[in-house]
Coordinates of C-alpha atoms in Angstrom, one line a residue:
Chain A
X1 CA 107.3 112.8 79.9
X2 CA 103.8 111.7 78.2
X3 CA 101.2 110.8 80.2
X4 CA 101.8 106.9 78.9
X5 CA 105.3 107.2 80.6
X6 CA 104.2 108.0 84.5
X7 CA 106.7 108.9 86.8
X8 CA 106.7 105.2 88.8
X9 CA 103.4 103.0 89.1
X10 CA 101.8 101.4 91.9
X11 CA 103.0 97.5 92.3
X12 CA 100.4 95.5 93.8
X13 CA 100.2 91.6 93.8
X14 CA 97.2 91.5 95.0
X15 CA 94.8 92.9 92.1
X16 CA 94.2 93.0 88.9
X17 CA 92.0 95.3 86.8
X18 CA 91.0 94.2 83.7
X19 CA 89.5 97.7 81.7
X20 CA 86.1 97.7 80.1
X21 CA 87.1 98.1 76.5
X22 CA 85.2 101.7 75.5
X23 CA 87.1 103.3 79.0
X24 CA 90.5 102.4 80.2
X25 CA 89.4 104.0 83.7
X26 CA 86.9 101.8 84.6
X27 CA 87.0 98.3 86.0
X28 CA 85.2 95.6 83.8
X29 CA 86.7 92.4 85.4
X30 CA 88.7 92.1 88.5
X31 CA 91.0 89.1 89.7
X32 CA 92.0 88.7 93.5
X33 CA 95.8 86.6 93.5
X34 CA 94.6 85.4 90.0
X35 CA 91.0 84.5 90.9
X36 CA 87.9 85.8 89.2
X37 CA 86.0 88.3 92.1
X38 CA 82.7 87.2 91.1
X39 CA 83.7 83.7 90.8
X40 CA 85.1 83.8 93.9
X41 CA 81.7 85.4 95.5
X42 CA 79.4 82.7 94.7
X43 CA 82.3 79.4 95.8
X44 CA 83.9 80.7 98.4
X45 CA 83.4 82.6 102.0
X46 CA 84.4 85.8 102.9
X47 CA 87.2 85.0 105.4
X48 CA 88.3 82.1 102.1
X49 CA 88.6 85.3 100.9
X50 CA 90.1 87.6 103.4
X51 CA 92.8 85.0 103.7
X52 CA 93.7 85.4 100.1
X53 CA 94.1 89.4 100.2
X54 CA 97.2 88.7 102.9
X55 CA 98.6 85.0 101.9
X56 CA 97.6 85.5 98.1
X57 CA 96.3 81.7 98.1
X58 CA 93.1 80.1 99.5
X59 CA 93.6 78.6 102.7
X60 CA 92.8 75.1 103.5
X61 CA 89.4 74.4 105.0
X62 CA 90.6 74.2 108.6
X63 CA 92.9 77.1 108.1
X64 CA 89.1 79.1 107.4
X65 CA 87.5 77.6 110.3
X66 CA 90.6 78.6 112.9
X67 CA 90.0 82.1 111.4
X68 CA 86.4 82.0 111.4
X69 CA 86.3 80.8 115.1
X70 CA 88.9 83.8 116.1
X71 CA 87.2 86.1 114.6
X72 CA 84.0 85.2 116.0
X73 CA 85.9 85.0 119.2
X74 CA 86.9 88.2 119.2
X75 CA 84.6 90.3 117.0
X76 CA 83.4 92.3 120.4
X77 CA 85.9 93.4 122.8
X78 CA 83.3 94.4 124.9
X79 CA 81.5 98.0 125.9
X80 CA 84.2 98.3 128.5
X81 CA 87.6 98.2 126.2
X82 CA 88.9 101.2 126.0
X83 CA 88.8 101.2 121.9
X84 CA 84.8 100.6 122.2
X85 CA 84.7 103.0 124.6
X86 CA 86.4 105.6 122.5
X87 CA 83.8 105.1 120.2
X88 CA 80.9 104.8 122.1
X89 CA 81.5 108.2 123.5
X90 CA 81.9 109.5 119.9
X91 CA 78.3 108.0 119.3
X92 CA 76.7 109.3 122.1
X93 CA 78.5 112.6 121.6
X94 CA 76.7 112.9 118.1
X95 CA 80.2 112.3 116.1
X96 CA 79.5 112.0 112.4
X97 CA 78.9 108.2 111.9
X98 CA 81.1 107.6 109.1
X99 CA 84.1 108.3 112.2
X100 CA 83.5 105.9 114.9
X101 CA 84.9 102.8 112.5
X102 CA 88.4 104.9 112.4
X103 CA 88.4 106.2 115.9
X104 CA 87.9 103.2 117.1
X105 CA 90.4 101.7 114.9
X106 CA 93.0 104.5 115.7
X107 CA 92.3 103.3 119.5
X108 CA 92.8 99.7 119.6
X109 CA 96.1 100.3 117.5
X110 CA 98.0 101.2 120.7
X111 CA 101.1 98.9 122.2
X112 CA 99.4 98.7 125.3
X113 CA 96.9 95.6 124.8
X114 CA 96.6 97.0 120.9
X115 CA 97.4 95.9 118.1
X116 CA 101.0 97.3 118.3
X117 CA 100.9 94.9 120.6
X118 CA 100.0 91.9 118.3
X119 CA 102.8 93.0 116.2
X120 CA 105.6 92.5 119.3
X121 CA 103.5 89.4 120.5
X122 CA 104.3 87.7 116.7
X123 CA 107.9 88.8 116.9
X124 CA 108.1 87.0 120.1
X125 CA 106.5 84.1 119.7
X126 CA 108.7 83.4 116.1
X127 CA 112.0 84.2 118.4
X128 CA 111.3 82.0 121.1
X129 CA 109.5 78.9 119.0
X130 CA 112.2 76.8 120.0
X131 CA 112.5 77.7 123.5
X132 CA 111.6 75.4 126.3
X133 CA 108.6 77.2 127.9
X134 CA 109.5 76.0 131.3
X135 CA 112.6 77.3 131.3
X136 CA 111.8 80.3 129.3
X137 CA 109.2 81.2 132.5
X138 CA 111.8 80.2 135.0
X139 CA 114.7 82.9 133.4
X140 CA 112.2 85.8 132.5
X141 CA 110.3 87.9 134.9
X142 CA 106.8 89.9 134.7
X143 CA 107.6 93.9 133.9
X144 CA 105.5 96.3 136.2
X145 CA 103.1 96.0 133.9
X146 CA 102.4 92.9 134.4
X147 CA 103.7 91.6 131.0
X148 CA 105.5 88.5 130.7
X149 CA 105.9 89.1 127.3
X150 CA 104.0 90.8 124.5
X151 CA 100.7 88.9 124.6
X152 CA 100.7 87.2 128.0
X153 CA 100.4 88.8 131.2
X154 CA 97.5 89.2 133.4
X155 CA 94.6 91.4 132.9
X156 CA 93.0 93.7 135.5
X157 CA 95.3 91.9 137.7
X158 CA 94.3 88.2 137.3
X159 CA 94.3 85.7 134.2
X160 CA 91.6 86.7 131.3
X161 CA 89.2 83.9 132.1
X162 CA 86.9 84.9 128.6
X163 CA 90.7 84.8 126.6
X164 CA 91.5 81.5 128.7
X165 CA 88.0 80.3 127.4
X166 CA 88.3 81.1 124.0
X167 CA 91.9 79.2 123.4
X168 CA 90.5 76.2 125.2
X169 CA 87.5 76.2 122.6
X170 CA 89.9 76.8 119.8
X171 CA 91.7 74.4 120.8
X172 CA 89.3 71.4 121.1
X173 CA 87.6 72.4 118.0
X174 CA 90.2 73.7 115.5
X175 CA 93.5 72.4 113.9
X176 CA 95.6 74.4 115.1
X177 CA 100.1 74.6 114.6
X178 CA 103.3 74.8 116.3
X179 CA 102.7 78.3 116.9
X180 CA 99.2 77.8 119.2
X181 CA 100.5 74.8 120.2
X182 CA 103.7 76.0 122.1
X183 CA 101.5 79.4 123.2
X184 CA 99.1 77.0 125.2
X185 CA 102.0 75.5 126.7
X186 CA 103.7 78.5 128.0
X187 CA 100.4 79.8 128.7
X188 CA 100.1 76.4 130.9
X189 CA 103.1 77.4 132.5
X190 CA 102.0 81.2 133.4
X191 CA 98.9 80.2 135.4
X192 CA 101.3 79.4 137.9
X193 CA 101.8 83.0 138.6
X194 CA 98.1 83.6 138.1
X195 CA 99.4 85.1 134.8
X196 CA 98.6 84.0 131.2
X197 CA 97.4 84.9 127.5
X198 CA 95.7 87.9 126.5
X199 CA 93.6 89.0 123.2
X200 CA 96.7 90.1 121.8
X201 CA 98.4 87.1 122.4
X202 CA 96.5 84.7 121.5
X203 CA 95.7 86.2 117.6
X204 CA 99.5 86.8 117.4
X205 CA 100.1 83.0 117.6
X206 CA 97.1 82.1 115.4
X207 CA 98.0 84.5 112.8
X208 CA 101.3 83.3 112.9
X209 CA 99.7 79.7 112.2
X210 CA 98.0 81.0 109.3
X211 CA 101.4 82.3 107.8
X212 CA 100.3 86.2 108.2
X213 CA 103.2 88.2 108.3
X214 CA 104.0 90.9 111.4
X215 CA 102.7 93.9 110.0
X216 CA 99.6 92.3 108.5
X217 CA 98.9 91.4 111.9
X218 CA 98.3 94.4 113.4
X219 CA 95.7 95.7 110.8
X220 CA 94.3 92.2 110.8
X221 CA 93.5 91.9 114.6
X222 CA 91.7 95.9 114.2
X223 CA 89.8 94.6 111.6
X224 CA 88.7 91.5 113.3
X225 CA 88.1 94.1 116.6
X226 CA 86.1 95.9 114.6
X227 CA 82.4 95.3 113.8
X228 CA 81.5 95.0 117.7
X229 CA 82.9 98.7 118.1
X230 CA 81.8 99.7 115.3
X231 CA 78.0 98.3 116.5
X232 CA 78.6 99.6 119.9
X233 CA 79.7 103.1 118.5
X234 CA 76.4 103.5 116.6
X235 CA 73.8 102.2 119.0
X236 CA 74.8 105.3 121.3
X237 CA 74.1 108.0 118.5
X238 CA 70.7 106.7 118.9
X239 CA 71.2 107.4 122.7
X240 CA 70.5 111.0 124.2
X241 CA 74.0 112.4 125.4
X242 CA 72.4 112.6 129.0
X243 CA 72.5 109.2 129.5
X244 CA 75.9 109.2 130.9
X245 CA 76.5 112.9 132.3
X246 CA 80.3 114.0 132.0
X247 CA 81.7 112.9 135.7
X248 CA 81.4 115.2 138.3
X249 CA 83.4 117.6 140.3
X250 CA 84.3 115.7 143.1
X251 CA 85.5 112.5 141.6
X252 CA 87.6 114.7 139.2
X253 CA 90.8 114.7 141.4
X254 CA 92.9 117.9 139.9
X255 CA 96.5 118.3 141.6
X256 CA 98.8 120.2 139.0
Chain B
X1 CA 62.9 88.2 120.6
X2 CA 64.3 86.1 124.0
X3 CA 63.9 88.3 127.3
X4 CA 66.1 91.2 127.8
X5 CA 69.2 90.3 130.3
X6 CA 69.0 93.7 133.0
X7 CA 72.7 93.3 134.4
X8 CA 72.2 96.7 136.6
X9 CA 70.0 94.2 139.5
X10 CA 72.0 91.4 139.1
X11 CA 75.5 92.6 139.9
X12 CA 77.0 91.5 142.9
X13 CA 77.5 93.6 145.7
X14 CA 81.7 94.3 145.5
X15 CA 83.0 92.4 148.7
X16 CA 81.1 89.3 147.3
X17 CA 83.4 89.3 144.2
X18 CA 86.0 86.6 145.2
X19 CA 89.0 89.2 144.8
X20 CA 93.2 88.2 144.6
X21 CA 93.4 91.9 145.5
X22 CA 95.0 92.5 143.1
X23 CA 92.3 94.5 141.4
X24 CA 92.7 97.4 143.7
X25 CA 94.4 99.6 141.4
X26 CA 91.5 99.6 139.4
X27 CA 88.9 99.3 142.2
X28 CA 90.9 103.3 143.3
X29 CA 89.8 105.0 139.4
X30 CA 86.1 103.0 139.2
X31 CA 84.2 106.4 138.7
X32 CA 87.3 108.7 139.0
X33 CA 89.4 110.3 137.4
X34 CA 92.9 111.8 138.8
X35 CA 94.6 114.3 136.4
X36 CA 97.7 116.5 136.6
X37 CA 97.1 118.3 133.3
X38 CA 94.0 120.2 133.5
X39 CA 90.4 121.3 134.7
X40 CA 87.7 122.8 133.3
X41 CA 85.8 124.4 135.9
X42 CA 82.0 125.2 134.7
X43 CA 81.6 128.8 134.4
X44 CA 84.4 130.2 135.9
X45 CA 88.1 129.0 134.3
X46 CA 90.0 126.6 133.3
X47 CA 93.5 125.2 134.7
X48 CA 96.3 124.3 132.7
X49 CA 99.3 122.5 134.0
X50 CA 98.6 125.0 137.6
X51 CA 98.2 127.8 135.2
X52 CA 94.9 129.7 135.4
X53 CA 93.7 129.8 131.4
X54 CA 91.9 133.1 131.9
X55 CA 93.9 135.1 134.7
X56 CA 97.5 133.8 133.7
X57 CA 97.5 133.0 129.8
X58 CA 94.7 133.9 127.8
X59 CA 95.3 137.1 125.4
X60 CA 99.2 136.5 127.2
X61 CA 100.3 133.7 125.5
X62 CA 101.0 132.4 122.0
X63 CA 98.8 129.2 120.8
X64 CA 102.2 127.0 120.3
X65 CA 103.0 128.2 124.1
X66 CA 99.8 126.8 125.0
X67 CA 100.3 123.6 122.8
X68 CA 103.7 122.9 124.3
X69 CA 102.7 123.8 127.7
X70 CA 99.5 120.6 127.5
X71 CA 102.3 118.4 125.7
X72 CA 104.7 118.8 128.0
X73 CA 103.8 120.6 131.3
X74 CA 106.2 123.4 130.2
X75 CA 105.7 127.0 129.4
X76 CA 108.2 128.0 127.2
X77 CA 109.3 131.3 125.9
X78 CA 107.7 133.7 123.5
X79 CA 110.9 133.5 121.3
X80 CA 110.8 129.1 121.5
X81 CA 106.9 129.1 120.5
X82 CA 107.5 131.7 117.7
X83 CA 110.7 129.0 116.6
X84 CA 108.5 126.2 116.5
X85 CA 105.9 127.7 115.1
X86 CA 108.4 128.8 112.0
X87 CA 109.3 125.6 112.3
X88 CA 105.4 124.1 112.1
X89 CA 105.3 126.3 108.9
X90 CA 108.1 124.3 107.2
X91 CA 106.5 120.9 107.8
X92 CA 103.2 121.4 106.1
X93 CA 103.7 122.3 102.4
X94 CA 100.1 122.8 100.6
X95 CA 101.5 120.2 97.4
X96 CA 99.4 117.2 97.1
X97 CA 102.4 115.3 95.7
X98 CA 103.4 114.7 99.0
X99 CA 102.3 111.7 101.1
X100 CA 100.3 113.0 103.8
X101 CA 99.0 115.7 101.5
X102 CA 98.0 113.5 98.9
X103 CA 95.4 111.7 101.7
X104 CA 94.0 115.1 102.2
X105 CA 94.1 115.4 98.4
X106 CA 92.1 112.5 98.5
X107 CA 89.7 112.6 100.7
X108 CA 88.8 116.5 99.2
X109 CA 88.2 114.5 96.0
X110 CA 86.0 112.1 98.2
X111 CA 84.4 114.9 100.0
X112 CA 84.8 113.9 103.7
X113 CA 84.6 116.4 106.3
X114 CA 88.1 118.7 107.1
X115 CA 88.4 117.2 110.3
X116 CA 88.5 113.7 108.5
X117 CA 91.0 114.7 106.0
X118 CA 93.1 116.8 108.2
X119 CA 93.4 114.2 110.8
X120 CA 93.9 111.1 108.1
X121 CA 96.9 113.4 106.9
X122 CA 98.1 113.7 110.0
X123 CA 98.2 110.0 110.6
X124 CA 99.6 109.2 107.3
X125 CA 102.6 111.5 108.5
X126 CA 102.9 109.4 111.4
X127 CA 106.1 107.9 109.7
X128 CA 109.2 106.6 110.3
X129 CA 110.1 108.2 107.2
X130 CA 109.3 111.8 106.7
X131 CA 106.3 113.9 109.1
X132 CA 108.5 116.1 111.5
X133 CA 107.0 114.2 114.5
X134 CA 108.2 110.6 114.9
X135 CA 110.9 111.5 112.3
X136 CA 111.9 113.9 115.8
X137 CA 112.1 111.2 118.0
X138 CA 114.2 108.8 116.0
X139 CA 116.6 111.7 114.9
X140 CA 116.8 112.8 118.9
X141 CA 117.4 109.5 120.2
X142 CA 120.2 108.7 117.4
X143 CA 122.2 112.4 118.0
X144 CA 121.9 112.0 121.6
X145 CA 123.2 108.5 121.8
X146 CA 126.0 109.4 119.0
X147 CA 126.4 112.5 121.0
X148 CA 127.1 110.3 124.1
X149 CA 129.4 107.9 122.4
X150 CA 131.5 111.3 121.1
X151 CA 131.7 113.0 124.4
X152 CA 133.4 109.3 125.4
X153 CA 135.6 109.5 123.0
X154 CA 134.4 108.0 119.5
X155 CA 135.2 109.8 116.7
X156 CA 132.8 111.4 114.2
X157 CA 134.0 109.0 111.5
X158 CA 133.6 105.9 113.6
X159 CA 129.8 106.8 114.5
X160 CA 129.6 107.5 110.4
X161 CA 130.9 104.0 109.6
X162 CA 129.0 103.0 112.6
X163 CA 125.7 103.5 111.1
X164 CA 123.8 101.2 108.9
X165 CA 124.8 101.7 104.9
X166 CA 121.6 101.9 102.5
X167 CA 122.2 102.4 98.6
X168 CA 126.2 102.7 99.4
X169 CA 125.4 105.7 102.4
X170 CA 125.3 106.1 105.4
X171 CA 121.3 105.8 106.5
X172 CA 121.0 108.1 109.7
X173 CA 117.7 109.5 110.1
X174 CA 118.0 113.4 110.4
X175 CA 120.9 113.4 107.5
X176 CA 119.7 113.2 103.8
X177 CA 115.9 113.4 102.3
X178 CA 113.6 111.1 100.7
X179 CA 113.5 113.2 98.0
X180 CA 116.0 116.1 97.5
X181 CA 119.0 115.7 98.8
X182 CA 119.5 119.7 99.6
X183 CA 117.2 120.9 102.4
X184 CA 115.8 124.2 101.2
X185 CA 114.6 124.7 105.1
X186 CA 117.9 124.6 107.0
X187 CA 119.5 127.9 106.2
X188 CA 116.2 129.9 107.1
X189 CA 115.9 127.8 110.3
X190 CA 119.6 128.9 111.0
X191 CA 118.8 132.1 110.2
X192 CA 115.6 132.3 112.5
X193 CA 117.5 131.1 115.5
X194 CA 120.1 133.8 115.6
X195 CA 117.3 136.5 115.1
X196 CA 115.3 135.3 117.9
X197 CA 118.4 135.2 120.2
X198 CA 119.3 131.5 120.3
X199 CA 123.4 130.4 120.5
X200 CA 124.3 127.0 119.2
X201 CA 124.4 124.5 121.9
X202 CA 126.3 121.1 122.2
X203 CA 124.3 119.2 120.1
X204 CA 123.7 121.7 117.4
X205 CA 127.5 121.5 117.0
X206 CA 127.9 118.4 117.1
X207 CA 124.8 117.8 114.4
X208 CA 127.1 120.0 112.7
X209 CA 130.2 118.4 112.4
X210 CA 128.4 115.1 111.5
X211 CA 127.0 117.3 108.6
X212 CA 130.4 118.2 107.6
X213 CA 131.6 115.1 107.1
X214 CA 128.6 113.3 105.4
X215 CA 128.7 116.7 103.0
X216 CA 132.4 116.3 102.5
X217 CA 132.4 112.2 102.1
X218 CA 128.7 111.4 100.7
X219 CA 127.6 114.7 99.3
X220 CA 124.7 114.5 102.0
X221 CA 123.9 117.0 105.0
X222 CA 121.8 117.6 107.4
X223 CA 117.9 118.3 106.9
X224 CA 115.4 119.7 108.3
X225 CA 115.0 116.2 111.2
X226 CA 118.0 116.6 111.9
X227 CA 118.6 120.4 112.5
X228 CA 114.9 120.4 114.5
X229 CA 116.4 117.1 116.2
X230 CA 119.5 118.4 117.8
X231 CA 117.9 122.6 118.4
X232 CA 115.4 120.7 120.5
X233 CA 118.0 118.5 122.8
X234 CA 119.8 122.0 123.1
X235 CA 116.3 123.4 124.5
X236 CA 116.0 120.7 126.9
X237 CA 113.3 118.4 125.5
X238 CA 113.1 114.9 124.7
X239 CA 112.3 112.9 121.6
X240 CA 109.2 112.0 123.4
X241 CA 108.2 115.1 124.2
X242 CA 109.1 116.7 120.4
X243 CA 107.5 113.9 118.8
X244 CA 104.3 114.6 121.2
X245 CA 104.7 118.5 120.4
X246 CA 104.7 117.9 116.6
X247 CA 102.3 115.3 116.4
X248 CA 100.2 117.5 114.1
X249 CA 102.9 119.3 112.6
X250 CA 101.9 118.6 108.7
X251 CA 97.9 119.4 109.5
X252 CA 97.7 122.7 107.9
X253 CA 99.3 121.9 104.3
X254 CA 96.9 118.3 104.5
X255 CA 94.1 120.9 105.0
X256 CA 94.9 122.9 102.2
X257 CA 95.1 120.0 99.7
X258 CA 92.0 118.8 100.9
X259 CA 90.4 121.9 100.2
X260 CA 92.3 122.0 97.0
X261 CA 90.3 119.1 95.7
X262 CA 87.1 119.7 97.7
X263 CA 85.9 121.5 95.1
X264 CA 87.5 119.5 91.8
X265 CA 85.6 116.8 90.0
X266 CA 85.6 113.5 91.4
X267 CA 88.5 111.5 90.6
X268 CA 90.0 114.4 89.7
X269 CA 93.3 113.3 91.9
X270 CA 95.4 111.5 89.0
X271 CA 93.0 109.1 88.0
X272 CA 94.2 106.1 86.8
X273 CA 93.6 103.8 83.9
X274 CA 93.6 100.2 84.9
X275 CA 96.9 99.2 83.8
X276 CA 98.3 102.2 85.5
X277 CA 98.5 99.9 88.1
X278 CA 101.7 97.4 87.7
X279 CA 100.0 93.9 88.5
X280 CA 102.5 91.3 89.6
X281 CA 100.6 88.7 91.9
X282 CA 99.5 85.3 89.9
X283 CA 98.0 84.9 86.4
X284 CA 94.3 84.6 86.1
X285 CA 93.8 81.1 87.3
X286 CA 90.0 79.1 87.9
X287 CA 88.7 79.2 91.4
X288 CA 89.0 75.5 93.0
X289 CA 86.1 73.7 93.5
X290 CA 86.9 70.9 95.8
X291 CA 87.2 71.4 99.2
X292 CA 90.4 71.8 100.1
X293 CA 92.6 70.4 103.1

């Protein structure tokens, strides 16, 4: 085999490298879905932009502003999630810096609330578009979890009031599709049973709206998750490591 | 700079939270934790699973009796750890061809940390594919379902034509190899179990005979998912608790590729010229400069 004849090549839709004419290894022009990077840098944003990577076409104005405001939405879950929380206590445990980003990423890809989670929420809001919500509430039952369904369910117990808040605000100030639209109204329907959409949820039925795909999803929603954790994760390695002592003896409970 | 918000004054006493009670699950673990694996107490010892780590297993034990016994809550034999640990050797080849090798291949040619690499690897592994870990749980859950169905009454050649058909054969995960059809592991393994004492149970035999059969109508056997898959149901586990055991089963050969590369230039993993790269996505088109709807 010569080395012009590799044994398979990489397929990719999404890039192309043109090479700088004295060195076929290195880069001289690059094209995103047929665009011009640089040209692309100085007309359009960067969600225009991250849009294209997944969709391979720019998305429509108000497609870019429903992202936007998601992501906005959600770019902090909070110093209390569990995946910030995982990598605040890498910070403050003096964790190299350059692996707070993945551990909190690894984190917040779980199916519990994660974005495994956002995958099975997509699936299930495509299978059940059609689906009267009313009736679809009155034949389906909460699990012991709490789940209605991937995405909706109550959190610590009750509805998520900042989730809730969110959706209302996307919804007054964003064009939004059937997708959303039939979400809200089963949501609607769930705050009957003190029940209703949760983070997950919710960017299921807008990515599904935007026409991402199921696995895009879930490495869509941890990178819209991410910069708050990330942020959060690094403001404690400037934090001494007593500042929250490991817990103590008697409210560790041990029975083996 | 606006004033700093101090939350820590500010919070509300907790019974003048208006509360559906439902919260009390979580109200019970504010501030504690309650564990049945372990404790490390300061100082003196540490418990494992109601073993003491210094008085009942340290300098006792093997480390795969250890690493079952906090994946499971079982302490298995001398002659099982030394099995899986055989079997741990056969899952993590030092070749960065491989997947999960070629990210620690990679990320020596980067020069991350080990612990980066060897964890990335690990997670690349994490594959419905190939890995030895979730590979173990889907190859458990098919043979013991198939297993069930048999016992009833199915024969081996309906649960054959049964299973999904991919390139004209039978797709049943456990049977066949990405790669090479001929598992250079599954004799040795064989092999390994006699010598270390262990008979063939129920669903080693009946991985067997579905061998058989795919050998004598497809010219495909068993592999190494499959043998591990059905040795394990035999030993009592389930695919949870194999795919939890083996979670880092590949680790050691990702290691070695990293540190294979560590050292190498950089790019020195099979650089690529541009058009090494097979573009297919649209042609080179002008950016639109109206807004668009």
């Amino acid at each position: 085999m010569t080395k012009d004849n590799l044994s398979g090549k990489v397929t990719t839709q999404i890039c192309l490298e043109i090479p700088d004419k004295t060195n076929p290894f290195i880069c001289a022009e690059q094209f995103l879905a047929g665009y011009n990077t640089l040209s692309l840098a100085t007309s359009s944003t960067f969600v225009d932009v991250l849009l294209l990577l997944f969709n391979l076409e720019l998305p429509s104005e108000a497609d870019r502003h429903l992202l936007e405001t998601l992501m906005i939405g959600l770019i902090n879950p909070g110093p209390r999630h569990p995946a910030t929380k995982a990598a605040m206590a890498s910070g403050l445990s003096k964790t190299n810096a350059e692996h707070i980003l993945p551990i909190a990423a690894s984190t917040i890809g779980g199916e519990r609330g994660g974005a495994k989670e956002v995958f099975y929420a997509h699936h299930f809001i495509k299978n059940h578009l059609d689906e009267d919500v009313q009736n679809l509430v009155c034949t389906r039952l909460h699990d012991s979890a709490e789940r209605f369904a991937p995405g909706f369910g109550t959190h610590y117990g009750n509805r998520d009031s900042y989730i809730e808040s969110l959706s209302l605000t996307i919804q007054k100030h964003c064009k939004t599709g059937k997708h959303f639209d039939w979400v809200m109204a089963l949501t609607s329907c769930l705050h009957e049973q003190n029940s209703g959409l949760l983070d997950v949820g919710l960017a299921a039925a807008i990515f599904c709206d935007l026409g991402i795909k199921d696995r895009e999803s879930i490495g869509l929603y941890q990178f819209i998750r991410l910069p708050g954790m990330l942020a959060h994760g690094l403001e404690q390695t400037r934090r001494p490591v007593s500042d929250v002592p490991l817990l103590e003896d008697e409210n560790y409970v041990y029975t083996p | 700079m606006s004033t700093l918000h101090n939350t820590e004054s500010q919070t509300p006493p907790r019974d003048e939270f208006e509360s559906s009670a439902k919260d009390e699950q979580w109200q019970h673990y504010r501030g504690r934790i309650e564990s049945k694996t372990g404790k490390w107490i300061g100082g003196d010892d540490v418990n494992i699973r109601g073993y003491s780590l210094f008085n009942d297993l340290f300098a006792k034990t093997s480390y795969m009796q250890i690493l079952v016994l906090n994946a499971t809550g079982r302490l298995i034999s001398k002659e099982l750890a030394c099995w899986l640990e055989n079997n741990f050797m056969c899952m993590s080849y030092p070749d960065s061809r491989i997947w999960c090798n070629q990210v620690g291949a990679l990320h020596g040619s980067m020069r991350t940390t080990p612990t980066a690499a060897t964890a990335s690897g690990s997670l690349a592994a994490d594959s419905r594919i190939y890995g030895g870990s979730q590979t173990s749980q889907s190859a458990m859950r098919y043979l013991a379902h198939a297993f069930q169905r048999y016992q009833s009454g199915t024969s081996i050649e309906t649960l054959i034509n049964d299973a999904p058909v991919r390139n004209g054969r039978p797709a049943i995960i456990g049977f066949a190899r990405p790669v090479f059809r001929n598992d250079e592991r599954i004799q040795p393994h064989r092999e390994m179990s006699e010598t270390l004492g262990f008979e063939e149970g129920e669903y080693m035999q009946f991985a067997n005979a579905l061998s058989h059969y795919l050998e004598t109508h497809y010219s495909m056997g068993i592999n190494i998912g499959g043998y591990t898959a059905a040795f394990m149901l035999d030993q009592g586990f389930s695919p949870k608790e194999v795919y939890t055991i083996k979670n880092m089963c590949v680790a050691s050969g990702v290691t070695a590729c990293y540190t294979d590369f560590f050292e190498k230039a950089e790019h020195s993993h099979l650089p690529q010229y541009c058009t090494d790269v097979r573009y297919t996505g649209p042609s080179p088109r002008p950016v639109p400069t109206k807004n668009r709807s």
